[in-house]
Short mmCIF file of C-alpha atoms in Angstrom, two decimals:
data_model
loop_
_atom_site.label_atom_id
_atom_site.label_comp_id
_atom_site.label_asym_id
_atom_site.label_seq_id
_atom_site.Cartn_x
_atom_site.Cartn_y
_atom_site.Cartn_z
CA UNK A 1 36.62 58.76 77.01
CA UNK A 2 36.85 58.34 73.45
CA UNK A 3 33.80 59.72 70.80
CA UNK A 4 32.56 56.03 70.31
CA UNK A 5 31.78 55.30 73.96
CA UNK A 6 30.22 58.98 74.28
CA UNK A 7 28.13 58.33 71.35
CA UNK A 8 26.82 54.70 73.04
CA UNK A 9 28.61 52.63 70.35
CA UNK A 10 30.33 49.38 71.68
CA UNK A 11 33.80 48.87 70.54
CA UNK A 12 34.54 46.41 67.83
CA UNK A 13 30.89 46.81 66.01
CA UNK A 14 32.20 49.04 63.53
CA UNK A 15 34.41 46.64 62.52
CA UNK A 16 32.43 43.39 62.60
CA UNK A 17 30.26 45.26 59.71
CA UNK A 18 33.18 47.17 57.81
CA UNK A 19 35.49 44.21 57.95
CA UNK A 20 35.54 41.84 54.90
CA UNK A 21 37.86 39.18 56.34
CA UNK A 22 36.06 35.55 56.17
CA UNK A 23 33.41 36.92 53.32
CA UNK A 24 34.79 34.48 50.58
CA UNK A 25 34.38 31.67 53.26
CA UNK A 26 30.76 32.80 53.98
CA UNK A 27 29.86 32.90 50.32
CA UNK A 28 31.43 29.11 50.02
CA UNK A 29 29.45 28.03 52.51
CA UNK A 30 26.02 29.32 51.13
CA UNK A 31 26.27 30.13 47.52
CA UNK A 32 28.46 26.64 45.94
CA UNK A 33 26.82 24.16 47.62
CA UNK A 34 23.26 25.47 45.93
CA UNK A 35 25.00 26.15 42.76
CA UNK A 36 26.32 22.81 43.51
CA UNK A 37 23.09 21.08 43.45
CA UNK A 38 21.65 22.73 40.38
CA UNK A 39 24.11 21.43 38.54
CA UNK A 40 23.07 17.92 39.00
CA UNK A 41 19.67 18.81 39.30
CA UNK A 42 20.29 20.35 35.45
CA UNK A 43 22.17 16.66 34.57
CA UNK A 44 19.25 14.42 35.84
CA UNK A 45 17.12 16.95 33.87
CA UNK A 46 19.16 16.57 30.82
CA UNK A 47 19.27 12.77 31.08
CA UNK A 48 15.91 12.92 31.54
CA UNK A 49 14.94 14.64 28.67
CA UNK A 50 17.37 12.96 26.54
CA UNK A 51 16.05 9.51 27.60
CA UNK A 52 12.50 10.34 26.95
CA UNK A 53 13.79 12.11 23.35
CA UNK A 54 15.34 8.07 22.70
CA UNK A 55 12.32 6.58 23.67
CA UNK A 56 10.23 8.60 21.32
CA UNK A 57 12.61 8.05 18.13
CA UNK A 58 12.77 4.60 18.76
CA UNK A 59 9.09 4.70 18.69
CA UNK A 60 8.66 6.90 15.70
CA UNK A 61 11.62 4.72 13.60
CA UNK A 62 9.63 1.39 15.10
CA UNK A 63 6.08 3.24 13.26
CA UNK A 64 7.54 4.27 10.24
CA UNK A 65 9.46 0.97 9.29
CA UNK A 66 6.19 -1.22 10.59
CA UNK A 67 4.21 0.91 8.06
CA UNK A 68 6.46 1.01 5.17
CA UNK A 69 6.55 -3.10 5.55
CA UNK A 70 3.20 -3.28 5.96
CA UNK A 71 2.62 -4.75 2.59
CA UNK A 72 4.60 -8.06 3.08
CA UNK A 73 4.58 -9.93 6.51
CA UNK A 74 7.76 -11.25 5.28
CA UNK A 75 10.26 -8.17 5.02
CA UNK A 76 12.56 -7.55 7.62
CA UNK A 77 11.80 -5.13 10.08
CA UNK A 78 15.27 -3.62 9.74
CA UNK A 79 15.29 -3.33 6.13
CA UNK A 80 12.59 -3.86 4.21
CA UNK A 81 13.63 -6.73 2.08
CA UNK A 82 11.69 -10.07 1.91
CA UNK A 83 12.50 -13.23 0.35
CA UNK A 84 11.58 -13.89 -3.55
CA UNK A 85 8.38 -14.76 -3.73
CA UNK A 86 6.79 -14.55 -0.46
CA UNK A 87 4.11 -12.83 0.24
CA UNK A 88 0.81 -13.15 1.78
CA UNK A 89 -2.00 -13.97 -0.48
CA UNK A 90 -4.14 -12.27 -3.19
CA UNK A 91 -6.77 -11.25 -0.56
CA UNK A 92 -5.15 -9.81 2.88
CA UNK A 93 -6.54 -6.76 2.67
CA UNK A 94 -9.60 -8.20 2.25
CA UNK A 95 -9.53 -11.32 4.91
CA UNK A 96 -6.84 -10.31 7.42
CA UNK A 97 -6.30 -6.56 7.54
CA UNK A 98 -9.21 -6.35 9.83
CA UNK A 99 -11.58 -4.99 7.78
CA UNK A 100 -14.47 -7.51 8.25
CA UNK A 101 -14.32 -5.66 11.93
CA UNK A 102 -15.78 -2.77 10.10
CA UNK A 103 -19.19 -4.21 8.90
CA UNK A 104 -20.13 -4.19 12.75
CA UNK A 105 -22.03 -0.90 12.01
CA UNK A 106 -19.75 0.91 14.59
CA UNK A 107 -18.32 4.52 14.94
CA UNK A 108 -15.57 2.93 15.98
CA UNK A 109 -12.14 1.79 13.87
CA UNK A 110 -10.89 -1.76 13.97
CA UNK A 111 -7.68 -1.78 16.95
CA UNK A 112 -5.37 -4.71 17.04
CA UNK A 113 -2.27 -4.58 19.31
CA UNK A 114 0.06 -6.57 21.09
CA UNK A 115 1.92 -5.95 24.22
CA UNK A 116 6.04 -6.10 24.71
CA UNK A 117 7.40 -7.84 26.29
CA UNK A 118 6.18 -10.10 23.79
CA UNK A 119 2.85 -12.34 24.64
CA UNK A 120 3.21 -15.51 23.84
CA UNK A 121 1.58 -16.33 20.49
CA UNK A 122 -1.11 -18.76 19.25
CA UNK A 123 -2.54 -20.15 16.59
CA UNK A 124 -5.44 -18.02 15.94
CA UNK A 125 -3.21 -14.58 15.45
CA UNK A 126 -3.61 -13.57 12.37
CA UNK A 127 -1.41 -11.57 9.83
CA UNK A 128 -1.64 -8.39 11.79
CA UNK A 129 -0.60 -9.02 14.65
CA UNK A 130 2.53 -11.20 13.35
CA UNK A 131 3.35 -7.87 11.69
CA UNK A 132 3.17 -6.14 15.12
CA UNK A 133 5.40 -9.01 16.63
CA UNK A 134 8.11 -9.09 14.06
CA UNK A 135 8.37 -5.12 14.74
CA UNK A 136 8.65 -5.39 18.67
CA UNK A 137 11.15 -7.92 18.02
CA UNK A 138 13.61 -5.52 16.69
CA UNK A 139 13.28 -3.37 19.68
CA UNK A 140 16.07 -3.10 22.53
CA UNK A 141 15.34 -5.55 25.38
CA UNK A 142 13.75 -4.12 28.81
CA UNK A 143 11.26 -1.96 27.26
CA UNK A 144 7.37 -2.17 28.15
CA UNK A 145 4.53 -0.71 25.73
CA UNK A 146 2.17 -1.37 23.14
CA UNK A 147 2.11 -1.69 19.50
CA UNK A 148 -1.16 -1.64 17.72
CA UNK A 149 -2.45 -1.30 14.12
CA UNK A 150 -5.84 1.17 13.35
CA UNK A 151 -7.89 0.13 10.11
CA UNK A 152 -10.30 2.73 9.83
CA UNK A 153 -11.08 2.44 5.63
CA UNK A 154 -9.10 4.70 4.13
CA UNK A 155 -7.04 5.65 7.25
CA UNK A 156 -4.81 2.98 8.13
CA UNK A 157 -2.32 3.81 10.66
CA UNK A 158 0.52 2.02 13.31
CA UNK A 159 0.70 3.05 16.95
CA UNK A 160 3.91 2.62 19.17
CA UNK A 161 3.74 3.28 22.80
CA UNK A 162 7.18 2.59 24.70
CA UNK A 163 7.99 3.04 28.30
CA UNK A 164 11.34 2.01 30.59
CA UNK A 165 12.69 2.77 33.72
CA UNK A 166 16.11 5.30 33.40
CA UNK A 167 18.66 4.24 35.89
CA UNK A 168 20.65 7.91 36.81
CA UNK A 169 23.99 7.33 38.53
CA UNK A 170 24.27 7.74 42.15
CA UNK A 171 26.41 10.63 41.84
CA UNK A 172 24.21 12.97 40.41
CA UNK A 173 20.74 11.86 41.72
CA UNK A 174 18.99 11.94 44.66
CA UNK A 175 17.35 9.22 46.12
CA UNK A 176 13.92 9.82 44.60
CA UNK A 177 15.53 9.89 41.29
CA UNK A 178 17.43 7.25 40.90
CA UNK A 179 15.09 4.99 38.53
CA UNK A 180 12.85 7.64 36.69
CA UNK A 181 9.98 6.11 34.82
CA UNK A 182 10.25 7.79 30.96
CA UNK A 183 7.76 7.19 28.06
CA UNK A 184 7.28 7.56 24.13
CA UNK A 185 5.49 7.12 21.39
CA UNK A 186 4.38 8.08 18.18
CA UNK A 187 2.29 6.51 14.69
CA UNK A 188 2.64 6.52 11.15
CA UNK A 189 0.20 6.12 8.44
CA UNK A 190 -0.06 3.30 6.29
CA UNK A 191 0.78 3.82 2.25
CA UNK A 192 -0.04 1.67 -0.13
CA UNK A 193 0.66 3.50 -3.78
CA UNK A 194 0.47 0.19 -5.94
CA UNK A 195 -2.49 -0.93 -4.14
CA UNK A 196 -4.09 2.55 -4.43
CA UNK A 197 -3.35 2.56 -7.88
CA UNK A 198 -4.38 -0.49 -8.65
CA UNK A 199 -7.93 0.47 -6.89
CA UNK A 200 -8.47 3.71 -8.57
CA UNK A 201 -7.44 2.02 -12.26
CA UNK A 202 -9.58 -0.68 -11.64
CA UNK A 203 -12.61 1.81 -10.38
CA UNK A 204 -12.27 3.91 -13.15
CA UNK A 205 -12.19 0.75 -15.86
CA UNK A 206 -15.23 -0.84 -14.19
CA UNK A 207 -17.18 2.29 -14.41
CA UNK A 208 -16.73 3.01 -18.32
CA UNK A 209 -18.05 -0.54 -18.64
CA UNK A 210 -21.00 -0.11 -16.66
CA UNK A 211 -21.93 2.86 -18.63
CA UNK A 212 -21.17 1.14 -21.83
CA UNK A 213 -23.40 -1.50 -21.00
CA UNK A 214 -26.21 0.95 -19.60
CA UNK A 215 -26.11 2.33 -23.12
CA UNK A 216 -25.62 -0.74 -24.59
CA UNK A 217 -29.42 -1.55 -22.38
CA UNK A 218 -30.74 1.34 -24.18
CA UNK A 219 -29.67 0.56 -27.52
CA UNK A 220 -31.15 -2.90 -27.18
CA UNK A 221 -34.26 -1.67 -25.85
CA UNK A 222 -34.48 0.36 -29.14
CA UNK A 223 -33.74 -2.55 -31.11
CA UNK A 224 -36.50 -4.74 -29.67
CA UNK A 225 -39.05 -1.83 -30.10
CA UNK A 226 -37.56 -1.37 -33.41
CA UNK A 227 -38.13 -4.72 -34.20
CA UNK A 228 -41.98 -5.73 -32.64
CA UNK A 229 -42.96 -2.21 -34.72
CA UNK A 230 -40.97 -4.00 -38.15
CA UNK A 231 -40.67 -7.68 -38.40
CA UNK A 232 -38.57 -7.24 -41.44
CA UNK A 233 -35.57 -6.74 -39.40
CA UNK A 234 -35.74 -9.55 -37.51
CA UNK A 235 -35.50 -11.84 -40.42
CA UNK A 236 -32.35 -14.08 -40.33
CA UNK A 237 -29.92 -12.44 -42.35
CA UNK A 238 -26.36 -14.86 -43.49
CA UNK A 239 -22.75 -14.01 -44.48
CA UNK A 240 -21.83 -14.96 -47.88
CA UNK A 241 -18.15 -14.14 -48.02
CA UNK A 242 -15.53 -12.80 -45.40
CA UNK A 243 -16.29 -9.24 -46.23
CA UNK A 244 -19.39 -9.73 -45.32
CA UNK A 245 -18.08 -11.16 -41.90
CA UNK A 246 -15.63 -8.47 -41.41
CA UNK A 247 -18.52 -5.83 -41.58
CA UNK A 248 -20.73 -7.62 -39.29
CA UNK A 249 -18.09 -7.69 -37.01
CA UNK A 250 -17.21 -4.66 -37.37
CA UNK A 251 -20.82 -2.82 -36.52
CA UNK A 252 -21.30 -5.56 -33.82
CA UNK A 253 -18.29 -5.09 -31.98
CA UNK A 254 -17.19 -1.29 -32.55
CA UNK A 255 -13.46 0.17 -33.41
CA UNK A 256 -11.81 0.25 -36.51
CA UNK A 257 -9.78 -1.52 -39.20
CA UNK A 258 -5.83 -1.23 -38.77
CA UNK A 259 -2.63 -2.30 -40.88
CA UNK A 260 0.12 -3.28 -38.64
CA UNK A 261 4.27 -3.36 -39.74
CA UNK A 262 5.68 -6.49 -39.31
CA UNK A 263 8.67 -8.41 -39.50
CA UNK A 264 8.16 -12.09 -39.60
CA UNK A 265 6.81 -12.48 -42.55
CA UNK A 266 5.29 -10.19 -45.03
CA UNK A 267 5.34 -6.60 -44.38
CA UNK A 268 2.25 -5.90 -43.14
CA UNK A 269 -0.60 -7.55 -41.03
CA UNK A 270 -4.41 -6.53 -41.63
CA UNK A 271 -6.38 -6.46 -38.87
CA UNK A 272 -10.16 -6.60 -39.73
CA UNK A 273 -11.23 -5.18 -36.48
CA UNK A 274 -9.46 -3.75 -33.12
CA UNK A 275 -11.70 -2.65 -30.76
CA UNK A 276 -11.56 -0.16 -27.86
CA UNK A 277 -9.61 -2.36 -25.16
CA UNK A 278 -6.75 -3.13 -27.77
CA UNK A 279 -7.98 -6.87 -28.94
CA UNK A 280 -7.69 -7.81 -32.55
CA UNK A 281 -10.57 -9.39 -34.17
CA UNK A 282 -10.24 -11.35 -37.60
CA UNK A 283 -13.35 -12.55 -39.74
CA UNK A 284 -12.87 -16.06 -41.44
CA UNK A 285 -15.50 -17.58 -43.73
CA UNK A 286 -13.08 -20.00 -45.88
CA UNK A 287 -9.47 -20.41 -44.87
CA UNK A 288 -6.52 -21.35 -46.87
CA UNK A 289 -3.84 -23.28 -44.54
CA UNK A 290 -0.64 -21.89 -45.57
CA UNK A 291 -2.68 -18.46 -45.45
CA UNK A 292 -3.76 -19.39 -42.18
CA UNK A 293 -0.18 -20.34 -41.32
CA UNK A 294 0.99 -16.65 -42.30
CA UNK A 295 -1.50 -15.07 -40.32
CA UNK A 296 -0.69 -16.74 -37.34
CA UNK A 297 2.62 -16.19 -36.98
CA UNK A 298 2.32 -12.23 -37.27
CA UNK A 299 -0.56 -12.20 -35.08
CA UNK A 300 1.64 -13.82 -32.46
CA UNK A 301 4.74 -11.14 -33.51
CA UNK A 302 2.04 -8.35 -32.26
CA UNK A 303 1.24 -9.77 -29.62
CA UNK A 304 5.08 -10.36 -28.46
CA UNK A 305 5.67 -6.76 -29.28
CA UNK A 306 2.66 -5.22 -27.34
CA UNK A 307 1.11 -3.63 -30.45
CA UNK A 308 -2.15 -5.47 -29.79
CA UNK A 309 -3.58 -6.88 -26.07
CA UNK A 310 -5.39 -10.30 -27.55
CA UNK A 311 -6.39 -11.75 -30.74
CA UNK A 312 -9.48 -13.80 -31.43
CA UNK A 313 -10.83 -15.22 -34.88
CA UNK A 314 -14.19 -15.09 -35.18
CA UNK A 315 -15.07 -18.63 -38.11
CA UNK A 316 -18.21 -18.28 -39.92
CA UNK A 317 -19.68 -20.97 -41.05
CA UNK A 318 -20.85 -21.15 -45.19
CA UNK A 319 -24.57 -21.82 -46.26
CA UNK A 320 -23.38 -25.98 -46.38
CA UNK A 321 -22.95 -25.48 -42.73
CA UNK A 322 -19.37 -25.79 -42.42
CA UNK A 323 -16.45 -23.76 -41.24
CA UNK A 324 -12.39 -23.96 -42.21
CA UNK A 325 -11.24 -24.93 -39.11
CA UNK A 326 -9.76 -28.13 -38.38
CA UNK A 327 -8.89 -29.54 -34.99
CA UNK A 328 -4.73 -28.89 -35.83
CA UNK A 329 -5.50 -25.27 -36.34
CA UNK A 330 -8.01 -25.19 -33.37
CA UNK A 331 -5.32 -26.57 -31.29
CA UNK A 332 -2.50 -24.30 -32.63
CA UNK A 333 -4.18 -21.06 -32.30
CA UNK A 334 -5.27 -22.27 -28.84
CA UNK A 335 -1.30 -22.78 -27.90
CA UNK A 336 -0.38 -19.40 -28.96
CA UNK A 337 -2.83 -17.65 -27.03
CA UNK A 338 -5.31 -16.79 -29.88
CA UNK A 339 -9.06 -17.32 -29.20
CA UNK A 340 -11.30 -18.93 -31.31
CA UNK A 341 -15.40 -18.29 -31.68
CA UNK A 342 -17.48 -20.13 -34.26
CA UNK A 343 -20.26 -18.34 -35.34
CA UNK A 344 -23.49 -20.27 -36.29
#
């Protein structure tokens, strides 16, 4: 009897466990198939993630665009440019932009928003949300979501909320995974530079003229008290001669005399007074008309060339009561932009 069969071994087990014939047959049957299946499994995943990645650009593209046009309900979504001359109004910020929804005394910012597929739309939308449509309308058919504006003061911004339903091929999905629901979104702030500009410029003039008129208060405050303490100075005082006029006008209205170049006729123009803001102000007591002629036509050269903002004369009338303007010259000066104040 042989050592194998002494020792209690059967025959044949030694070489069911030292044998390798039909291993690469057993590892085909267990291993590929699961290496198999995570191999789609890592497709749908991919597709997955790449449909949701689409969904949010498309959102954050949709944002962006929406509130870079913000400014004009009549660009194109696409591209920004709108027809010459349309626009919408002096006041939609004011009116439309939803920021009467803000005087409600609420922590909360004004929301508008529309939903896609697009609601039908009435006559009582406003601007906003036909900015909102004309955005969702250059979105790719068969998406759901939301698109909604934020005014919250000073932080305007554009929300865009997409969602579809991603169709994976039969081949590489199972079942459950065939129509995967996949979202997106994303917002982008509202700019406005000319507007903010425009704001800040118009702050900051408004404000030096509120303090020159406080002080302006005061100094007439003084004068008053000046005056009730000596009567003398409120005698009526009268220009004699257009000196005279230039000087009161000068202490009146504040800035200084300047000589301007110019090239229509003469070589120079005198300007008797230009004040702070850039307006020119000339004193006449009697007037020559082919002076008055002259003067005209340079103050009209400086205002062409930006040298000076406005011009105004300033007539004075003599101790008889009467002034050197005539209706011709009224009319003249008034069709060439130049203002004209009688003083009594």
């Amino acid at each position: 009897m042989s050592e194998s069969v002494k020792n209690g071994d059967s025959p044949g087990s030694g070489r069911l466990f030292h044998c390798e014939e039909g291993s690469y047959t057993l590892e085909a049957s267990l291993i590929y198939p699961a290496v198999f299946v995570g191999t789609l499994l890592l497709l749908a995943l991919g597709l997955v993630v790449y449909d949701r990645a689409a969904l949010t650009q498309t959102a954050a593209l949709t944002a962006e665009r929406t509130a870079f046009n913000w400014g004009n309900s009549y660009k194109d979504a696409s591209t920004g440019a709108a027809p010459l001359g349309a626009g919408d109004g002096l006041y939609w910020r004011v009116a439309d932009d939803g920021m009467f929804g803000l005087l409600r005394f609420s922590n909360h910012a004004q929301r508008t928003a529309v939903l896609l597929p697009d609601e039908a739309a009435s006559q009582e939308d406003g601007i906003v949300k036909r900015k909102l449509r004309q955005a969702g309308q250059s979105l790719p058919g068969g998406l759901r979501g939301e698109l909604s504006y934020t005014n919250a003061w000073i932080k305007r911004s554009v929300q865009v909320r997409l969602s579809g339903i991603m169709r994976i091929p039969n081949r590489i999905a199972f079942w459950r995974l065939r129509e995967t629901p996949s979202s997106g979104g994303s917002s982008a702030l509202v700019s406005d530079p000319v507007e903010l500009i425009r704001t800040v410029d118009l702050t900051r003039t408004y404000i030096e003229r509120l303090r020159q008129s406080l002080a302006t208060g005061s100094a007439i405050d003084q004068l008053e008290e000046q005056i009730e303490s000596d009567p003398s100075v409120a005698e009526p005082f009268s220009i004699r001669s257009e000196a005279e006029a230039a000087a009161y006008l000068l202490k009146t209205i504040g800035g200084k005399t300047v000589y301007f170049e110019t090239d229509t006729v003469g070589q120079r123009r005198k300007v008797d007074v230009l004040d702070n803001d850039g307006i020119a102000h000339e004193a006449k007591f009697t007037l020559n008309s082919a002076d008055a002629r002259l003067q005209l036509l340079k103050d009209v050269e400086l205002m062409r060339k930006g040298m000076v903002k406005g011009v105004v004369w300033h007539f004075f009338r003599t101790k008889n009561g009467k002034i050197s303007l005539s209706n011709k010259l009224r009319q003249e000066l008034e069709q060439n932009g130049i203002i004209v104040i009688v003083h009594n």
